[in-house]
mmCIF file of C-alpha atoms in Angstrom:
data_model
loop_
_atom_site.group_PDB
_atom_site.id
_atom_site.type_symbol
_atom_site.label_atom_id
_atom_site.label_comp_id
_atom_site.label_asym_id
_atom_site.label_seq_id
_atom_site.Cartn_x
_atom_site.Cartn_y
_atom_site.Cartn_z
ATOM 1 C CA MET J 1 -38.307 117.391 -58.187
ATOM 2 C CA VAL J 2 -38.109 117.439 -61.973
ATOM 3 C CA VAL J 3 -41.197 115.212 -62.142
ATOM 4 C CA ALA J 4 -43.027 117.436 -59.778
ATOM 5 C CA SER J 5 -42.167 120.472 -61.869
ATOM 6 C CA LEU J 6 -43.361 118.861 -65.071
ATOM 7 C CA LEU J 7 -46.725 117.698 -63.772
ATOM 8 C CA PRO J 8 -49.465 120.293 -64.058
ATOM 9 C CA GLY J 9 -51.218 121.202 -60.882
ATOM 10 C CA VAL J 10 -48.380 119.938 -58.695
ATOM 11 C CA PRO J 11 -46.844 122.627 -56.658
ATOM 12 C CA GLY J 12 -43.157 123.180 -57.090
ATOM 13 C CA PRO J 13 -40.578 122.104 -54.607
ATOM 14 C CA SER J 14 -39.900 123.967 -51.553
ATOM 15 C CA PRO J 15 -36.493 125.529 -51.283
ATOM 16 C CA TYR J 16 -36.085 123.463 -48.055
ATOM 17 C CA GLY J 17 -37.152 120.025 -49.508
ATOM 18 C CA ALA J 18 -33.872 118.864 -51.070
ATOM 19 C CA PRO J 19 -31.719 118.950 -47.944
ATOM 20 C CA ARG J 20 -34.363 117.094 -45.952
ATOM 21 C CA ILE J 21 -34.567 114.242 -48.465
ATOM 22 C CA LEU J 22 -30.786 113.887 -48.584
ATOM 23 C CA GLY J 23 -30.696 113.595 -44.805
ATOM 24 C CA VAL J 24 -33.288 110.830 -44.824
ATOM 25 C CA VAL J 25 -31.381 108.883 -47.494
ATOM 26 C CA SER J 26 -28.107 109.218 -45.628
ATOM 27 C CA GLY J 27 -29.755 107.867 -42.461
ATOM 28 C CA LEU J 28 -31.102 104.834 -44.312
ATOM 29 C CA ILE J 29 -27.687 104.038 -45.741
ATOM 30 C CA ALA J 30 -26.123 104.240 -42.249
ATOM 31 C CA LEU J 31 -28.726 101.892 -40.795
ATOM 32 C CA LYS J 32 -28.081 99.353 -43.579
ATOM 33 C CA LYS J 33 -24.354 99.368 -42.806
ATOM 34 C CA ILE J 34 -25.017 98.818 -39.091
ATOM 35 C CA ARG J 35 -27.327 95.910 -39.888
ATOM 36 C CA ASP J 36 -24.767 94.327 -42.187
ATOM 37 C CA SER J 37 -22.118 94.586 -39.488
ATOM 38 C CA PHE J 38 -24.293 92.552 -37.041
ATOM 39 C CA SER J 39 -25.360 89.856 -39.530
ATOM 40 C CA PRO J 40 -22.395 87.391 -38.740
ATOM 41 C CA LEU J 41 -23.354 87.397 -35.078
ATOM 42 C CA THR J 42 -26.940 86.581 -35.971
ATOM 43 C CA GLN J 43 -25.809 83.663 -38.137
ATOM 44 C CA GLU J 44 -23.744 82.294 -35.227
ATOM 45 C CA HIS J 45 -26.810 82.321 -32.984
ATOM 46 C CA HIS J 46 -28.740 80.291 -35.544
ATOM 47 C CA MET J 47 -26.073 77.548 -35.827
ATOM 48 C CA THR J 48 -26.554 74.329 -33.828
ATOM 49 C CA TYR J 49 -24.175 73.348 -31.012
ATOM 50 C CA GLY J 50 -21.370 71.143 -32.242
ATOM 51 C CA ASN J 51 -21.763 71.971 -35.938
ATOM 52 C CA ASP J 52 -19.632 75.018 -35.702
ATOM 53 C CA PRO J 53 -16.439 74.218 -37.612
ATOM 54 C CA GLY J 54 -14.480 76.429 -35.286
ATOM 55 C CA TYR J 55 -15.750 74.732 -32.081
ATOM 56 C CA ASN J 56 -13.052 72.467 -30.546
ATOM 57 C CA PRO J 57 -13.656 71.903 -26.841
ATOM 58 C CA GLY J 58 -11.284 68.916 -26.499
ATOM 59 C CA GLY J 59 -8.323 70.508 -28.073
ATOM 60 C CA ASN J 60 -8.158 67.814 -30.783
ATOM 61 C CA PRO J 61 -6.971 68.690 -34.245
ATOM 62 C CA GLN J 62 -9.563 70.066 -36.607
ATOM 63 C CA ASN J 63 -11.744 67.562 -38.545
ATOM 64 C CA GLN J 64 -10.541 64.607 -36.326
ATOM 65 C CA PRO J 65 -12.858 62.744 -33.899
ATOM 66 C CA GLY J 66 -11.968 62.412 -30.237
ATOM 67 C CA PRO J 67 -10.945 59.073 -28.597
ATOM 68 C CA GLN J 68 -13.688 56.455 -28.316
ATOM 69 C CA GLY J 69 -14.844 55.426 -24.810
ATOM 70 C CA GLY J 70 -13.372 58.449 -23.140
ATOM 71 C CA TYR J 71 -9.776 59.200 -22.332
ATOM 72 C CA PRO J 72 -7.553 56.259 -21.255
ATOM 73 C CA PRO J 73 -6.156 56.131 -17.702
ATOM 74 C CA PRO J 74 -2.549 57.084 -17.177
ATOM 75 C CA GLN J 75 -0.126 54.350 -18.169
ATOM 76 C CA GLY J 76 1.842 52.465 -15.508
ATOM 77 C CA GLY J 77 -0.816 52.434 -12.776
ATOM 78 C CA TYR J 78 -0.003 53.865 -9.414
ATOM 79 C CA PRO J 79 3.540 54.907 -8.760
ATOM 80 C CA PRO J 80 5.636 52.518 -6.593
ATOM 81 C CA PRO J 81 6.115 53.398 -2.927
ATOM 82 C CA GLN J 82 9.053 55.424 -1.896
ATOM 83 C CA GLY J 83 12.118 53.311 -1.464
ATOM 84 C CA GLY J 84 10.806 50.534 -3.782
ATOM 85 C CA TYR J 85 9.339 47.133 -2.896
ATOM 86 C CA PRO J 86 11.241 44.849 -0.465
ATOM 87 C CA PRO J 87 13.257 42.034 -2.090
ATOM 88 C CA PRO J 88 11.773 38.483 -2.067
ATOM 89 C CA PRO J 89 12.919 36.040 0.648
ATOM 90 C CA GLN J 90 15.953 33.915 0.027
ATOM 91 C CA GLY J 91 15.003 30.954 -2.137
ATOM 92 C CA GLY J 92 11.909 32.665 -3.563
ATOM 93 C CA TYR J 93 8.316 32.487 -2.520
ATOM 94 C CA PRO J 94 6.766 28.998 -1.992
ATOM 95 C CA GLN J 95 5.022 27.639 -5.064
ATOM 96 C CA GLY J 96 1.314 26.812 -4.967
ATOM 97 C CA GLY J 97 0.552 28.616 -1.720
ATOM 98 C CA GLY J 98 0.502 27.063 1.737
ATOM 99 C CA TYR J 99 3.305 26.897 4.239
ATOM 100 C CA PRO J 100 6.770 25.644 3.418
ATOM 101 C CA PRO J 101 7.629 22.122 4.610
ATOM 102 C CA PRO J 102 9.271 21.884 8.010
ATOM 103 C CA GLN J 103 13.008 21.765 8.101
ATOM 104 C CA GLY J 104 14.626 18.481 8.838
ATOM 105 C CA SER J 105 12.961 15.066 8.636
ATOM 106 C CA TYR J 106 10.609 12.981 10.706
ATOM 107 C CA PRO J 107 12.132 10.690 13.342
ATOM 108 C CA ALA J 108 12.772 7.117 12.391
ATOM 109 C CA PRO J 109 10.516 4.358 13.834
ATOM 110 C CA PRO J 110 11.646 2.992 17.194
ATOM 111 C CA ALA J 111 14.040 0.113 17.176
ATOM 112 C CA GLY J 112 13.832 -2.950 19.369
ATOM 113 C CA ASP J 113 12.752 -6.551 19.470
ATOM 114 C CA GLN J 114 9.092 -5.704 18.930
ATOM 115 C CA TYR J 115 9.591 -3.888 15.614
ATOM 116 C CA GLY J 116 13.256 -4.525 14.918
ATOM 117 C CA GLY J 117 15.263 -7.009 12.996
ATOM 118 C CA GLN J 118 13.718 -10.006 14.685
ATOM 119 C CA TYR J 119 10.511 -9.494 12.709
ATOM 120 C CA GLY J 120 12.228 -7.834 9.782
ATOM 121 C CA ASN J 121 13.468 -11.162 8.471
ATOM 122 C CA GLN J 122 10.204 -12.959 9.142
ATOM 123 C CA TYR J 123 7.826 -10.395 7.623
ATOM 124 C CA GLY J 124 7.817 -9.113 4.084
ATOM 125 C CA GLY J 125 7.303 -10.877 0.797
ATOM 126 C CA GLN J 126 4.404 -9.804 -1.341
ATOM 127 C CA TYR J 127 2.548 -8.420 1.708
ATOM 128 C CA GLY J 128 5.480 -6.448 3.066
ATOM 129 C CA GLY J 129 4.669 -3.327 1.053
ATOM 130 C CA GLN J 130 0.970 -3.523 1.853
ATOM 131 C CA TYR J 131 1.393 -3.746 5.611
ATOM 132 C CA GLY J 132 4.384 -1.426 5.501
ATOM 133 C CA ASN J 133 2.055 1.342 4.286
ATOM 134 C CA GLN J 134 -0.701 0.446 6.751
ATOM 135 C CA TYR J 135 1.483 0.293 9.847
ATOM 136 C CA GLY J 136 3.523 3.407 9.137
ATOM 137 C CA GLY J 137 6.583 1.712 7.621
ATOM 138 C CA TYR J 138 6.938 -1.072 10.180
ATOM 139 C CA PRO J 139 7.438 -4.595 8.828
ATOM 140 C CA ALA J 140 4.327 -6.657 8.139
ATOM 141 C CA PRO J 141 3.339 -9.160 10.860
ATOM 142 C CA GLU J 142 3.826 -12.865 10.354
ATOM 143 C CA PHE J 143 0.648 -14.815 9.643
ATOM 144 C CA ALA J 144 -0.019 -17.635 12.065
ATOM 145 C CA HIS J 145 0.294 -21.054 10.471
ATOM 146 C CA TRP J 146 -2.396 -23.699 10.663
ATOM 147 C CA GLY J 147 -0.824 -25.731 13.497
ATOM 148 C CA LEU J 148 -0.829 -22.769 15.899
ATOM 149 C CA ARG J 149 -4.454 -22.044 15.152
ATOM 150 C CA VAL J 150 -5.429 -25.646 15.780
ATOM 151 C CA GLY J 151 -3.549 -25.643 19.090
ATOM 152 C CA ALA J 152 -5.312 -22.466 20.246
ATOM 153 C CA THR J 153 -8.711 -23.892 19.253
ATOM 154 C CA LEU J 154 -8.094 -27.082 21.238
ATOM 155 C CA ILE J 155 -7.139 -25.138 24.362
ATOM 156 C CA ASP J 156 -10.206 -22.891 24.115
ATOM 157 C CA GLY J 157 -12.361 -25.943 23.466
ATOM 158 C CA LEU J 158 -11.129 -27.539 26.652
ATOM 159 C CA ILE J 159 -11.845 -24.388 28.656
ATOM 160 C CA VAL J 160 -15.429 -24.314 27.464
ATOM 161 C CA GLY J 161 -16.055 -28.016 27.044
ATOM 162 C CA VAL J 162 -14.695 -29.524 30.241
ATOM 163 C CA PRO J 163 -16.999 -27.677 32.723
ATOM 164 C CA THR J 164 -19.938 -28.061 30.386
ATOM 165 C CA TRP J 165 -19.259 -31.784 29.917
ATOM 166 C CA ILE J 166 -18.920 -32.399 33.671
ATOM 167 C CA LEU J 167 -22.149 -30.586 34.551
ATOM 168 C CA SER J 168 -24.020 -32.286 31.739
ATOM 169 C CA ILE J 169 -22.906 -35.761 32.803
ATOM 170 C CA ILE J 170 -23.875 -35.171 36.435
ATOM 171 C CA GLY J 171 -27.249 -33.741 35.480
ATOM 172 C CA SER J 172 -28.008 -36.561 33.062
ATOM 173 C CA ALA J 173 -27.009 -39.182 35.649
ATOM 174 C CA LEU J 174 -29.258 -37.666 38.331
ATOM 175 C CA SER J 175 -32.176 -37.456 35.954
ATOM 176 C CA ALA J 176 -31.769 -41.046 34.803
ATOM 177 C CA SER J 177 -31.381 -42.467 38.315
ATOM 178 C CA SER J 178 -34.489 -40.685 39.520
ATOM 179 C CA VAL J 179 -36.796 -42.629 37.211
ATOM 180 C CA ASP J 180 -38.068 -46.012 38.427
ATOM 181 C CA GLU J 181 -37.706 -48.471 35.547
ATOM 182 C CA GLU J 182 -40.510 -50.747 36.762
ATOM 183 C CA THR J 183 -43.155 -48.209 37.695
ATOM 184 C CA GLY J 184 -41.923 -45.229 35.634
ATOM 185 C CA GLN J 185 -42.236 -42.898 38.606
ATOM 186 C CA VAL J 186 -39.915 -39.877 38.701
ATOM 187 C CA GLY J 187 -37.987 -39.157 41.859
ATOM 188 C CA SER J 188 -36.823 -35.869 43.334
ATOM 189 C CA GLY J 189 -33.389 -36.235 41.735
ATOM 190 C CA PHE J 190 -34.883 -35.768 38.292
ATOM 191 C CA GLY J 191 -35.437 -32.053 38.827
ATOM 192 C CA ILE J 192 -31.908 -31.593 40.179
ATOM 193 C CA GLY J 193 -30.470 -33.355 37.150
ATOM 194 C CA LEU J 194 -32.505 -31.184 34.802
ATOM 195 C CA LEU J 195 -31.333 -28.056 36.618
ATOM 196 C CA LEU J 196 -27.675 -29.120 36.274
ATOM 197 C CA SER J 197 -28.178 -29.635 32.550
ATOM 198 C CA LEU J 198 -29.494 -26.083 32.243
ATOM 199 C CA VAL J 199 -26.548 -24.791 34.282
ATOM 200 C CA ALA J 200 -24.203 -26.630 31.926
ATOM 201 C CA LEU J 201 -25.776 -24.824 28.958
ATOM 202 C CA VAL J 202 -25.452 -21.452 30.678
ATOM 203 C CA VAL J 203 -21.810 -22.151 31.580
ATOM 204 C CA CYS J 204 -21.052 -23.130 27.986
ATOM 205 C CA ILE J 205 -22.536 -19.950 26.567
ATOM 206 C CA GLY J 206 -20.965 -17.768 29.267
ATOM 207 C CA LEU J 207 -17.453 -19.163 28.775
ATOM 208 C CA ALA J 208 -17.748 -18.866 24.997
ATOM 209 C CA LEU J 209 -18.780 -15.196 25.250
ATOM 210 C CA TRP J 210 -15.994 -14.516 27.732
ATOM 211 C CA LEU J 211 -13.418 -15.904 25.313
ATOM 212 C CA LYS J 212 -14.865 -13.823 22.486
ATOM 213 C CA HIS J 213 -14.692 -10.738 24.668
ATOM 214 C CA LYS J 214 -11.019 -11.367 25.329
ATOM 215 C CA GLU J 215 -10.365 -11.996 21.651
ATOM 216 C CA GLY J 216 -12.166 -8.806 20.598
ATOM 217 C CA THR J 217 -10.556 -6.508 23.170
ATOM 218 C CA THR J 218 -7.045 -7.980 23.418
ATOM 219 C CA GLY J 219 -6.806 -9.993 20.223
ATOM 220 C CA GLN J 220 -6.211 -13.197 22.170
ATOM 221 C CA THR J 221 -8.280 -15.912 23.770
ATOM 222 C CA VAL J 222 -6.639 -18.049 26.422
ATOM 223 C CA GLY J 223 -5.578 -20.559 23.797
ATOM 224 C CA LYS J 224 -4.210 -17.876 21.433
ATOM 225 C CA LYS J 225 -2.272 -16.329 24.278
ATOM 226 C CA VAL J 226 -0.701 -19.670 25.124
ATOM 227 C CA VAL J 227 0.502 -20.312 21.559
ATOM 228 C CA GLY J 228 1.413 -16.647 20.908
ATOM 229 C CA ILE J 229 -1.009 -15.550 18.200
ATOM 230 C CA GLN J 230 -3.738 -12.921 17.977
ATOM 231 C CA THR J 231 -6.666 -11.890 15.787
ATOM 232 C CA VAL J 232 -6.602 -8.381 14.228
ATOM 233 C CA LYS J 233 -8.256 -6.446 11.430
ATOM 234 C CA GLU J 234 -6.687 -7.087 8.062
ATOM 235 C CA GLN J 235 -6.670 -3.429 6.932
ATOM 236 C CA THR J 236 -5.565 -1.639 10.086
ATOM 237 C CA GLY J 237 -4.076 -4.238 12.436
ATOM 238 C CA GLU J 238 -6.415 -3.117 15.254
ATOM 239 C CA TYR J 239 -8.415 -5.368 17.572
ATOM 240 C CA ILE J 240 -11.775 -6.346 16.123
ATOM 241 C CA GLY J 241 -13.958 -5.673 19.178
ATOM 242 C CA PHE J 242 -16.388 -7.885 21.057
ATOM 243 C CA GLY J 243 -19.261 -7.636 18.579
ATOM 244 C CA MET J 244 -17.163 -8.535 15.549
ATOM 245 C CA ALA J 245 -15.561 -11.383 17.484
ATOM 246 C CA VAL J 246 -19.028 -12.850 18.075
ATOM 247 C CA VAL J 247 -19.894 -12.425 14.383
ATOM 248 C CA ARG J 248 -16.631 -14.131 13.427
ATOM 249 C CA GLY J 249 -17.479 -17.056 15.706
ATOM 250 C CA ILE J 250 -20.903 -17.433 14.072
ATOM 251 C CA CYS J 251 -19.312 -17.298 10.616
ATOM 252 C CA HIS J 252 -17.243 -20.362 11.490
ATOM 253 C CA ILE J 253 -20.422 -22.280 10.636
ATOM 254 C CA VAL J 254 -19.537 -21.541 6.995
ATOM 255 C CA ASP J 255 -16.128 -23.148 7.538
ATOM 256 C CA GLY J 256 -17.765 -26.414 8.564
ATOM 257 C CA LEU J 257 -20.453 -26.602 5.857
ATOM 258 C CA PRO J 258 -18.462 -27.901 2.857
ATOM 259 C CA CYS J 259 -16.870 -30.870 4.649
ATOM 260 C CA TYR J 260 -14.878 -28.574 6.959
ATOM 261 C CA VAL J 261 -12.901 -27.193 4.005
ATOM 262 C CA GLY J 262 -12.953 -23.711 5.544
ATOM 263 C CA TYR J 263 -11.009 -24.910 8.572
ATOM 264 C CA LEU J 264 -8.375 -26.403 6.263
ATOM 265 C CA TRP J 265 -8.161 -23.351 4.008
ATOM 266 C CA PRO J 266 -5.286 -21.699 5.942
ATOM 267 C CA LEU J 267 -3.039 -24.583 4.841
ATOM 268 C CA TRP J 268 -2.695 -23.109 1.322
ATOM 269 C CA ASP J 269 -4.075 -19.592 1.652
ATOM 270 C CA ALA J 270 -1.513 -16.792 1.276
ATOM 271 C CA LYS J 271 -2.855 -14.931 4.321
ATOM 272 C CA ARG J 272 -3.663 -18.092 6.326
ATOM 273 C CA GLN J 273 -7.365 -17.152 6.459
ATOM 274 C CA THR J 274 -10.437 -19.298 6.944
ATOM 275 C CA PHE J 275 -13.704 -18.467 5.203
ATOM 276 C CA ALA J 276 -14.854 -16.672 8.362
ATOM 277 C CA ASP J 277 -11.708 -14.514 8.317
ATOM 278 C CA LYS J 278 -12.357 -13.510 4.725
ATOM 279 C CA ILE J 279 -15.985 -12.667 5.466
ATOM 280 C CA VAL J 280 -15.259 -10.334 8.400
ATOM 281 C CA GLY J 281 -11.852 -9.109 7.171
ATOM 282 C CA THR J 282 -9.543 -10.489 9.869
ATOM 283 C CA VAL J 283 -6.173 -12.205 9.972
ATOM 284 C CA VAL J 284 -4.482 -14.278 12.677
ATOM 285 C CA VAL J 285 -0.867 -13.202 13.191
ATOM 286 C CA ARG J 286 1.992 -13.801 15.545
ATOM 287 C CA ALA J 287 1.694 -11.743 18.717
ATOM 288 C CA PRO J 288 4.571 -9.370 19.585
ATOM 289 C CA ARG J 289 6.882 -10.859 22.175
#
């Protein structure tokens, strides 16, 4: 107002101008105070989430990071059932799994002449433990000595040889008598003699196979049964069967090749075996009585 009064050509103030200006100034001052009162809220809106020093969603102490990997599970696991766990069985649980061994023991092997003391004194030695394990604790069988084997072979040889020899002699005689020495003509008896010779061959083979069948299925030929011995598998003590009995008979050819040494081998062999026995894995033992 003073300036306005000093300037020439400027009209003087109105008597109503001063109160109006004071009202405008007072309103501006009030607006500034209202703006200043809202300025902290505006600053909060401009702050990024998580940078607020007063923000503490986890309830951790100020300026300390939360636990890594999340919060740990409650210690101790699940609570035990009501009443507690049942006590272990008497003697504890079996170690290593499986079922506990049966109470008591297995029955002893049967006693008697077949497996009793009669053979207990005869069997044993260095092969007692071996056959004791194979035959379930029973004593090892006694190996047949060389004399018994020779006796059985002679008896079987007579069974096969006698019929064959008789038929062969008759057939050869008929064939020879049917030929005229002067003219060389052949009579009718020649064919009969030849037929008897063929029959003799068939009888020889048939009797030999029959004896091998008996040896394979029962362990004994007729001769072995007479002298009381039998042929069994070395590892199990079982009968060898018909097929293996035939193979064993063929392998006896090896026994006769080196001056019949294989037939004499049981004289000093610990198991009384021939070469054929060693090849097929058999032993000749005393038969149970």
